[in-house]
N, CA, C and O atoms as a GROMACS GRO file, in nm:
protein
  480
    1MET      N    1  10.069  18.205  20.217
    1MET     CA    2  10.172  18.181  20.318
    1MET      C    3  10.304  18.238  20.269
    1MET      O    4  10.347  18.211  20.157
    2HIS      N    5  10.369  18.316  20.354
    2HIS     CA    6  10.496  18.381  20.321
    2HIS      C    7  10.610  18.293  20.373
    2HIS      O    8  10.618  18.266  20.493
    3THR      N    9  10.699  18.248  20.282
    3THR     CA   10  10.805  18.155  20.325
    3THR      C   11  10.945  18.214  20.314
    3THR      O   12  11.042  18.148  20.352
    4ASP      N   13  10.958  18.336  20.263
    4ASP     CA   14  11.091  18.394  20.250
    4ASP      C   15  11.138  18.452  20.383
    4ASP      O   16  11.058  18.505  20.460
    5GLY      N   17  11.267  18.441  20.410
    5GLY     CA   18  11.325  18.502  20.530
    5GLY      C   19  11.322  18.409  20.649
    5GLY      O   20  11.265  18.300  20.644
    6PRO      N   21  11.384  18.452  20.759
    6PRO     CA   22  11.390  18.371  20.879
    6PRO      C   23  11.255  18.364  20.949
    6PRO      O   24  11.169  18.450  20.926
    7PRO      N   25  11.236  18.264  21.035
    7PRO     CA   26  11.109  18.253  21.107
    7PRO      C   27  11.086  18.374  21.196
    7PRO      O   28  11.180  18.434  21.247
    8GLY      N   29  10.961  18.409  21.214
    8GLY     CA   30  10.928  18.521  21.301
    8GLY      C   31  10.920  18.654  21.227
    8GLY      O   32  10.885  18.756  21.286
    9GLY      N   33  10.953  18.655  21.099
    9GLY     CA   34  10.940  18.776  21.019
    9GLY      C   35  11.055  18.873  21.032
    9GLY      O   36  11.051  18.978  20.966
   10ALA      N   37  11.156  18.846  21.111
   10ALA     CA   38  11.268  18.938  21.125
   10ALA      C   39  11.354  18.931  21.000
   10ALA      O   40  11.373  18.824  20.942
   11SER      N   41  11.405  19.045  20.958
   11SER     CA   42  11.492  19.044  20.841
   11SER      C   43  11.635  19.014  20.885
   11SER      O   44  11.668  19.020  21.004
   12ARG      N   45  11.718  18.982  20.789
   12ARG     CA   46  11.856  18.947  20.822
   12ARG      C   47  11.934  19.065  20.877
   12ARG      O   48  12.029  19.044  20.954
   13GLY      N   49  11.900  19.186  20.841
   13GLY     CA   50  11.976  19.302  20.883
   13GLY      C   51  11.937  19.358  21.018
   13GLY      O   52  11.982  19.466  21.054
   14THR      N   53  11.855  19.288  21.096
   14THR     CA   54  11.809  19.343  21.223
   14THR      C   55  11.878  19.282  21.343
   14THR      O   56  11.820  19.277  21.452
   15ARG      N   57  11.999  19.236  21.327
   15ARG     CA   58  12.072  19.182  21.442
   15ARG      C   59  12.108  19.296  21.536
   15ARG      O   60  12.117  19.412  21.495
   16GLY      N   61  12.130  19.262  21.662
   16GLY     CA   62  12.171  19.362  21.759
   16GLY      C   63  12.312  19.408  21.733
   16GLY      O   64  12.390  19.338  21.668
   17THR      N   65  12.346  19.524  21.785
   17THR     CA   66  12.483  19.572  21.768
   17THR      C   67  12.576  19.492  21.857
   17THR      O   68  12.536  19.447  21.965
   18ARG      N   69  12.698  19.474  21.814
   18ARG     CA   70  12.790  19.386  21.884
   18ARG      C   71  12.898  19.458  21.962
   18ARG      O   72  12.955  19.400  22.054
   19GLY      N   73  12.929  19.578  21.931
   19GLY     CA   74  13.037  19.646  22.000
   19GLY      C   75  13.170  19.623  21.930
   19GLY      O   76  13.176  19.552  21.829
   20ILE      N   77  13.274  19.681  21.984
   20ILE     CA   78  13.405  19.678  21.919
   20ILE      C   79  13.464  19.538  21.914
   20ILE      O   80  13.520  19.501  21.811
   21ARG      N   81  13.453  19.459  22.019
   21ARG     CA   82  13.511  19.325  22.019
   21ARG      C   83  13.448  19.236  21.914
   21ARG      O   84  13.517  19.160  21.846
   22GLY      N   85  13.316  19.245  21.899
   22GLY     CA   86  13.248  19.164  21.799
   22GLY      C   87  13.289  19.201  21.658
   22GLY      O   88  13.306  19.114  21.573
   23ILE      N   89  13.305  19.331  21.632
   23ILE     CA   90  13.346  19.374  21.500
   23ILE      C   91  13.488  19.328  21.471
   23ILE      O   92  13.517  19.280  21.362
   24ARG      N   93  13.576  19.342  21.568
   24ARG     CA   94  13.714  19.297  21.548
   24ARG      C   95  13.719  19.147  21.523
   24ARG      O   96  13.797  19.100  21.441
   25GLY      N   97  13.635  19.073  21.594
   25GLY     CA   98  13.631  18.928  21.573
   25GLY      C   99  13.583  18.892  21.435
   25GLY      O  100  13.633  18.796  21.375
   26ILE      N  101  13.486  18.967  21.382
   26ILE     CA  102  13.437  18.940  21.247
   26ILE      C  103  13.546  18.967  21.146
   26ILE      O  104  13.568  18.888  21.054
   27ARG      N  105  13.615  19.080  21.162
   27ARG     CA  106  13.722  19.111  21.068
   27ARG      C  107  13.834  19.009  21.075
   27ARG      O  108  13.888  18.969  20.972
   28GLY      N  109  13.869  18.966  21.195
   28GLY     CA  110  13.973  18.864  21.208
   28GLY      C  111  13.934  18.735  21.142
   28GLY      O  112  14.017  18.670  21.078
   29THR      N  113  13.809  18.697  21.156
   29THR     CA  114  13.761  18.575  21.093
   29THR      C  115  13.767  18.589  20.942
   29THR      O  116  13.807  18.496  20.872
   30ARG      N  117  13.728  18.704  20.891
   30ARG     CA  118  13.730  18.726  20.746
   30ARG      C  119  13.873  18.719  20.693
   30ARG      O  120  13.898  18.658  20.589
   31ARG      N  121  13.966  18.781  20.766
   31ARG     CA  122  14.107  18.774  20.724
   31ARG      C  123  14.157  18.631  20.724
   31ARG      O  124  14.228  18.589  20.632
   32THR      N  125  14.120  18.557  20.826
   32THR     CA  126  14.163  18.418  20.834
   32THR      C  127  14.104  18.336  20.720
   32THR      O  128  14.173  18.254  20.661
   33ARG      N  129  13.977  18.358  20.689
   33ARG     CA  130  13.915  18.283  20.579
   33ARG      C  131  13.979  18.316  20.445
   33ARG      O  132  14.000  18.227  20.363
   34VAL      N  133  14.011  18.443  20.422
   34VAL     CA  134  14.078  18.480  20.298
   34VAL      C  135  14.215  18.414  20.290
   34VAL      O  136  14.253  18.363  20.185
   35SER      N  137  14.288  18.416  20.400
   35SER     CA  138  14.420  18.352  20.399
   35SER      C  139  14.408  18.201  20.379
   35SER      O  140  14.494  18.140  20.316
   36GLU      N  141  14.302  18.139  20.433
   36GLU     CA  142  14.280  17.996  20.409
   36GLU      C  143  14.258  17.968  20.261
   36GLU      O  144  14.309  17.870  20.208
   37ARG      N  145  14.182  18.055  20.195
   37ARG     CA  146  14.158  18.038  20.051
   37ARG      C  147  14.287  18.054  19.972
   37ARG      O  148  14.310  17.981  19.875
   38ILE      N  149  14.370  18.150  20.012
   38ILE     CA  150  14.497  18.170  19.943
   38ILE      C  151  14.587  18.048  19.963
   38ILE      O  152  14.653  18.004  19.869
   39VAL      N  153  14.590  17.994  20.085
   39VAL     CA  154  14.670  17.873  20.112
   39VAL      C  155  14.623  17.759  20.022
   39VAL      O  156  14.704  17.690  19.961
   40CYS      N  157  14.492  17.739  20.014
   40CYS     CA  158  14.440  17.630  19.930
   40CYS      C  159  14.476  17.650  19.783
   40CYS      O  160  14.515  17.556  19.715
   41ALA      N  161  14.463  17.774  19.734
   41ALA     CA  162  14.496  17.802  19.595
   41ALA      C  163  14.644  17.778  19.566
   41ALA      O  164  14.679  17.719  19.464
   42LEU      N  165  14.730  17.822  19.657
   42LEU     CA  166  14.874  17.804  19.636
   42LEU      C  167  14.914  17.656  19.644
   42LEU      O  168  14.998  17.610  19.566
   43LEU      N  169  14.854  17.584  19.738
   43LEU     CA  170  14.887  17.441  19.746
   43LEU      C  171  14.837  17.366  19.623
   43LEU      O  172  14.902  17.273  19.576
   44THR      N  173  14.722  17.406  19.571
   44THR     CA  174  14.670  17.344  19.448
   44THR      C  175  14.763  17.375  19.331
   44THR      O  176  14.796  17.285  19.253
   45ALA      N  177  14.804  17.500  19.318
   45ALA     CA  178  14.896  17.538  19.210
   45ALA      C  179  15.030  17.466  19.224
   45ALA      O  180  15.087  17.421  19.124
   46SER      N  181  15.079  17.455  19.345
   46SER     CA  182  15.208  17.386  19.366
   46SER      C  183  15.197  17.239  19.331
   46SER      O  184  15.288  17.182  19.271
   47ALA      N  185  15.087  17.177  19.369
   47ALA     CA  186  15.067  17.035  19.335
   47ALA      C  187  15.053  17.018  19.183
   47ALA      O  188  15.106  16.921  19.128
   48ALA      N  189  14.984  17.109  19.117
   48ALA     CA  190  14.970  17.102  18.971
   48ALA      C  191  15.106  17.120  18.904
   48ALA      O  192  15.138  17.049  18.809
   49LEU      N  193  15.186  17.213  18.953
   49LEU     CA  194  15.320  17.232  18.897
   49LEU      C  195  15.408  17.110  18.920
   49LEU      O  196  15.490  17.076  18.836
   50THR      N  197  15.391  17.045  19.034
   50THR     CA  198  15.467  16.923  19.061
   50THR      C  199  15.424  16.812  18.965
   50THR      O  200  15.508  16.736  18.918
   51ALA      N  201  15.295  16.803  18.936
   51ALA     CA  202  15.248  16.704  18.840
   51ALA      C  203  15.307  16.731  18.701
   51ALA      O  204  15.347  16.638  18.632
   52VAL      N  205  15.312  16.857  18.662
   52VAL     CA  206  15.375  16.892  18.534
   52VAL      C  207  15.522  16.856  18.536
   52VAL      O  208  15.574  16.804  18.438
   53GLU      N  209  15.589  16.882  18.647
   53GLU     CA  210  15.732  16.848  18.661
   53GLU      C  211  15.755  16.698  18.643
   53GLU      O  212  15.848  16.657  18.574
   54VAL      N  213  15.670  16.618  18.705
   54VAL     CA  214  15.686  16.472  18.699
   54VAL      C  215  15.651  16.418  18.562
   54VAL      O  216  15.722  16.333  18.509
   55LEU      N  217  15.541  16.465  18.504
   55LEU     CA  218  15.491  16.407  18.380
   55LEU      C  219  15.557  16.463  18.255
   55LEU      O  220  15.585  16.388  18.162
   56ALA      N  221  15.584  16.593  18.251
   56ALA     CA  222  15.632  16.655  18.128
   56ALA      C  223  15.781  16.687  18.129
   56ALA      O  224  15.841  16.704  18.023
   57ARG      N  225  15.841  16.695  18.244
   57ARG     CA  226  15.983  16.732  18.256
   57ARG      C  227  16.016  16.854  18.170
   57ARG      O  228  16.093  16.843  18.075
   58PRO      N  229  15.958  16.972  18.203
   58PRO     CA  230  15.983  17.092  18.122
   58PRO      C  231  16.131  17.130  18.124
   58PRO      O  232  16.199  17.117  18.226
   59SER      N  233  16.180  17.177  18.008
   59SER     CA  234  16.322  17.213  17.998
   59SER      C  235  16.343  17.364  17.988
   59SER      O  236  16.455  17.408  17.960
   60ALA      N  237  16.240  17.443  18.009
   60ALA     CA  238  16.255  17.588  18.002
   60ALA      C  239  16.350  17.634  18.114
   60ALA      O  240  16.347  17.579  18.224
   61PRO      N  241  16.434  17.734  18.086
   61PRO     CA  242  16.531  17.777  18.187
   61PRO      C  243  16.465  17.839  18.311
   61PRO      O  244  16.526  17.840  18.418
   62TRP      N  245  16.346  17.891  18.298
   62TRP     CA  246  16.278  17.954  18.411
   62TRP      C  247  16.196  17.855  18.493
   62TRP      O  248  16.148  17.890  18.601
   63TRP      N  249  16.180  17.733  18.445
   63TRP     CA  250  16.093  17.636  18.512
   63TRP      C  251  16.134  17.606  18.657
   63TRP      O  252  16.047  17.609  18.744
   64PRO      N  253  16.262  17.578  18.686
   64PRO     CA  254  16.297  17.549  18.826
   64PRO      C  255  16.263  17.664  18.921
   64PRO      O  256  16.223  17.640  19.035
   65PHE      N  257  16.279  17.786  18.874
   65PHE     CA  258  16.246  17.902  18.956
   65PHE      C  259  16.097  17.902  18.991
   65PHE      O  260  16.061  17.922  19.107
   66VAL      N  261  16.010  17.880  18.893
   66VAL     CA  262  15.865  17.882  18.915
   66VAL      C  263  15.825  17.767  19.007
   66VAL      O  264  15.751  17.787  19.103
   67TRP      N  265  15.874  17.648  18.979
   67TRP     CA  266  15.833  17.530  19.054
   67TRP      C  267  15.876  17.539  19.201
   67TRP      O  268  15.796  17.512  19.291
   68GLN      N  269  16.001  17.576  19.224
   68GLN     CA  270  16.050  17.584  19.362
   68GLN      C  271  15.988  17.699  19.439
   68GLN      O  272  15.958  17.685  19.558
   69ASN      N  273  15.970  17.812  19.374
   69ASN     CA  274  15.915  17.927  19.445
   69ASN      C  275  15.766  17.913  19.473
   69ASN      O  276  15.714  17.977  19.565
   70ALA      N  277  15.695  17.831  19.397
   70ALA     CA  278  15.554  17.805  19.430
   70ALA      C  279  15.546  17.736  19.566
   70ALA      O  280  15.461  17.771  19.649
   71TRP      N  281  15.633  17.639  19.589
   71TRP     CA  282  15.632  17.571  19.720
   71TRP      C  283  15.682  17.662  19.831
   71TRP      O  284  15.630  17.659  19.942
   72THR      N  285  15.782  17.744  19.802
   72THR     CA  286  15.834  17.838  19.902
   72THR      C  287  15.727  17.939  19.943
   72THR      O  288  15.710  17.969  20.061
   73LEU      N  289  15.656  17.990  19.844
   73LEU     CA  290  15.548  18.085  19.872
   73LEU      C  291  15.436  18.017  19.952
   73LEU      O  292  15.376  18.079  20.040
   74SER      N  293  15.408  17.891  19.921
   74SER     CA  294  15.306  17.817  19.997
   74SER      C  295  15.343  17.807  20.144
   74SER      O  296  15.258  17.826  20.231
   75VAL      N  297  15.468  17.778  20.172
   75VAL     CA  298  15.513  17.767  20.311
   75VAL      C  299  15.502  17.902  20.382
   75VAL      O  300  15.460  17.908  20.498
   76ALA      N  301  15.538  18.010  20.314
   76ALA     CA  302  15.529  18.143  20.374
   76ALA      C  303  15.384  18.180  20.404
   76ALA      O  304  15.356  18.237  20.510
   77VAL      N  305  15.293  18.147  20.314
   77VAL     CA  306  15.151  18.180  20.336
   77VAL      C  307  15.093  18.094  20.447
   77VAL      O  308  15.011  18.143  20.526
   78VAL      N  309  15.133  17.968  20.456
   78VAL     CA  310  15.087  17.884  20.566
   78VAL      C  311  15.134  17.943  20.700
   78VAL      O  312  15.059  17.940  20.798
   79GLY      N  313  15.255  17.995  20.704
   79GLY     CA  314  15.304  18.060  20.825
   79GLY      C  315  15.222  18.182  20.862
   79GLY      O  316  15.190  18.203  20.979
   80CYS      N  317  15.186  18.264  20.762
   80CYS     CA  318  15.101  18.381  20.788
   80CYS      C  319  14.963  18.338  20.837
   80CYS      O  320  14.907  18.399  20.928
   81TRP      N  321  14.908  18.233  20.776
   81TRP     CA  322  14.778  18.184  20.819
   81TRP      C  323  14.785  18.135  20.964
   81TRP      O  324  14.693  18.159  21.042
   82ALA      N  325  14.893  18.066  21.001
   82ALA     CA  326  14.907  18.015  21.137
   82ALA      C  327  14.909  18.130  21.238
   82ALA      O  328  14.850  18.120  21.346
   83VAL      N  329  14.977  18.240  21.204
   83VAL     CA  330  14.980  18.356  21.292
   83VAL      C  331  14.840  18.417  21.305
   83VAL      O  332  14.797  18.449  21.416
   84LEU      N  333  14.770  18.433  21.193
   84LEU     CA  334  14.634  18.489  21.198
   84LEU      C  335  14.541  18.401  21.279
   84LEU      O  336  14.462  18.451  21.359
   85ARG      N  337  14.549  18.270  21.259
   85ARG     CA  338  14.460  18.178  21.330
   85ARG      C  339  14.489  18.177  21.479
   85ARG      O  340  14.396  18.176  21.560
   86SER      N  341  14.617  18.178  21.517
   86SER     CA  342  14.650  18.179  21.660
   86SER      C  343  14.606  18.311  21.725
   86SER      O  344  14.563  18.311  21.840
   87THR      N  345  14.618  18.422  21.652
   87THR     CA  346  14.570  18.550  21.703
   87THR      C  347  14.419  18.547  21.721
   87THR      O  348  14.367  18.598  21.820
   88GLU      N  349  14.350  18.488  21.625
   88GLU     CA  350  14.205  18.477  21.635
   88GLU      C  351  14.163  18.392  21.755
   88GLU      O  352  14.069  18.426  21.826
   89LYS      N  353  14.234  18.282  21.776
   89LYS     CA  354  14.204  18.199  21.892
   89LYS      C  355  14.232  18.273  22.023
   89LYS      O  356  14.155  18.263  22.118
   90ALA      N  357  14.342  18.346  22.027
   90ALA     CA  358  14.375  18.422  22.149
   90ALA      C  359  14.269  18.527  22.176
   90ALA      O  360  14.233  18.550  22.292
   91ASP      N  361  14.218  18.592  22.072
   91ASP     CA  362  14.112  18.691  22.090
   91ASP      C  363  13.986  18.628  22.147
   91ASP      O  364  13.922  18.687  22.235
   92THR      N  365  13.949  18.511  22.099
   92THR     CA  366  13.828  18.448  22.150
   92THR      C  367  13.848  18.398  22.293
   92THR      O  368  13.753  18.397  22.371
   93ARG      N  369  13.968  18.359  22.328
   93ARG     CA  370  13.994  18.315  22.465
   93ARG      C  371  13.990  18.431  22.563
   93ARG      O  372  13.943  18.415  22.676
   94THR      N  373  14.040  18.548  22.522
   94THR     CA  374  14.039  18.663  22.611
   94THR      C  375  13.898  18.719  22.630
   94THR      O  376  13.872  18.788  22.727
   95GLU      N  377  13.809  18.689  22.538
   95GLU     CA  378  13.670  18.732  22.551
   95GLU      C  379  13.591  18.638  22.640
   95GLU      O  380  13.473  18.663  22.666
   96GLY      N  381  13.653  18.530  22.687
   96GLY     CA  382  13.586  18.438  22.777
   96GLY      C  383  13.513  18.325  22.708
   96GLY      O  384  13.437  18.252  22.772
   97ARG      N  385  13.534  18.310  22.579
   97ARG     CA  386  13.469  18.201  22.506
   97ARG      C  387  13.575  18.101  22.466
   97ARG      O  388  13.691  18.139  22.445
   98PRO      N  389  13.540  17.974  22.453
   98PRO     CA  390  13.637  17.877  22.404
   98PRO      C  391  13.666  17.902  22.257
   98PRO      O  392  13.578  17.947  22.183
   99ALA      N  393  13.787  17.875  22.215
   99ALA     CA  394  13.824  17.896  22.076
   99ALA      C  395  13.780  17.776  21.994
   99ALA      O  396  13.832  17.666  22.011
  100ALA      N  397  13.686  17.798  21.906
  100ALA     CA  398  13.638  17.694  21.815
  100ALA      C  399  13.656  17.745  21.674
  100ALA      O  400  13.649  17.866  21.652
  101PRO      N  401  13.677  17.657  21.578
  101PRO     CA  402  13.687  17.702  21.439
  101PRO      C  403  13.560  17.776  21.398
  101PRO      O  404  13.452  17.745  21.449
  102PRO      N  405  13.571  17.872  21.306
  102PRO     CA  406  13.453  17.947  21.265
  102PRO      C  407  13.344  17.854  21.213
  102PRO      O  408  13.369  17.765  21.132
  103GLY      N  409  13.223  17.876  21.262
  103GLY     CA  410  13.110  17.798  21.217
  103GLY      C  411  13.092  17.667  21.291
  103GLY      O  412  12.996  17.594  21.264
  104GLN      N  413  13.180  17.634  21.383
  104GLN     CA  414  13.169  17.508  21.456
  104GLN      C  415  13.160  17.537  21.605
  104GLN      O  416  13.205  17.642  21.652
  105GLY      N  417  13.104  17.445  21.675
  105GLY     CA  418  13.095  17.459  21.820
  105GLY      C  419  12.990  17.562  21.857
  105GLY      O  420  12.918  17.613  21.772
  106ARG      N  421  12.982  17.592  21.984
  106ARG     CA  422  12.887  17.692  22.032
  106ARG      C  423  12.949  17.766  22.148
  106ARG      O  424  13.040  17.716  22.214
  107ALA      N  425  12.900  17.884  22.170
  107ALA     CA  426  12.947  17.963  22.284
  107ALA      C  427  12.885  17.908  22.411
  107ALA      O  428  12.771  17.862  22.407
  108PRO      N  429  12.955  17.911  22.524
  108PRO     CA  430  12.896  17.861  22.649
  108PRO      C  431  12.780  17.949  22.694
  108PRO      O  432  12.782  18.071  22.676
  109ARG      N  433  12.681  17.886  22.751
  109ARG     CA  434  12.566  17.959  22.804
  109ARG      C  435  12.574  17.958  22.955
  109ARG      O  436  12.647  17.879  23.014
  110ASP      N  437  12.498  18.047  23.016
  110ASP     CA  438  12.496  18.052  23.162
  110ASP      C  439  12.453  17.916  23.216
  110ASP      O  440  12.356  17.858  23.169
  111GLY      N  441  12.526  17.866  23.314
  111GLY     CA  442  12.494  17.738  23.375
  111GLY      C  443  12.566  17.621  23.313
  111GLY      O  444  12.566  17.512  23.369
  112ASP      N  445  12.630  17.640  23.196
  112ASP     CA  446  12.707  17.532  23.137
  112ASP      C  447  12.834  17.508  23.217
  112ASP      O  448  12.881  17.596  23.288
  113ALA      N  449  12.887  17.388  23.205
  113ALA     CA  450  13.013  17.357  23.274
  113ALA      C  451  13.127  17.439  23.215
  113ALA      O  452  13.226  17.465  23.284
  114ALA      N  453  13.116  17.481  23.088
  114ALA     CA  454  13.223  17.555  23.024
  114ALA      C  455  13.218  17.704  23.056
  114ALA      O  456  13.315  17.775  23.027
  115SER      N  457  13.110  17.754  23.114
  115SER     CA  458  13.102  17.896  23.144
  115SER      C  459  13.184  17.927  23.269
  115SER      O  460  13.203  17.841  23.355
  116PRO      N  461  13.234  18.052  23.279
  116PRO     CA  462  13.313  18.089  23.395
  116PRO      C  463  13.233  18.071  23.525
  116PRO      O  464  13.111  18.088  23.524
  117PRO      N  465  13.299  18.037  23.636
  117PRO     CA  466  13.230  18.006  23.761
  117PRO      C  467  13.143  18.120  23.813
  117PRO      O  468  13.040  18.093  23.877
  118GLY      N  469  13.179  18.245  23.789
  118GLY     CA  470  13.102  18.355  23.844
  118GLY      C  471  12.971  18.380  23.773
  118GLY      O  472  12.890  18.459  23.822
  119GLU      N  473  12.948  18.316  23.659
  119GLU     CA  474  12.828  18.343  23.581
  119GLU      C  475  12.724  18.234  23.589
  119GLU      O  476  12.631  18.234  23.509
  120ARG      N  477  12.735  18.141  23.680
  120ARG     CA  478  12.638  18.031  23.688
  120ARG      C  479  12.515  18.070  23.762
  120ARG      O  480  12.424  17.988  23.777
   0.00000   0.00000   0.00000
């Protein structure tokens, strides 16, 4: 019995072609995910620097610059992520699908209440 791969024997690389909108959506999602990871990393670093500030009270002359700019950079990256995410949502809305976070929700099917009226 062969158990590797998806059911039906199809390989992962045999998906249908998606067209330009699908490719742009994939790239937008990838950009958003990368920016989410950067936001998480910066917030983690900022929180760690704050813990060092509270517990160790560093006296190095460059310390205030590092500590304050870590939080400033975090805010700037969160703003960039918000722009990317809103653009991604707008793209999915213009394609006629509801905007759901990547990996969550489902696209409307014909006959669903969420599908456009002309496609029922």
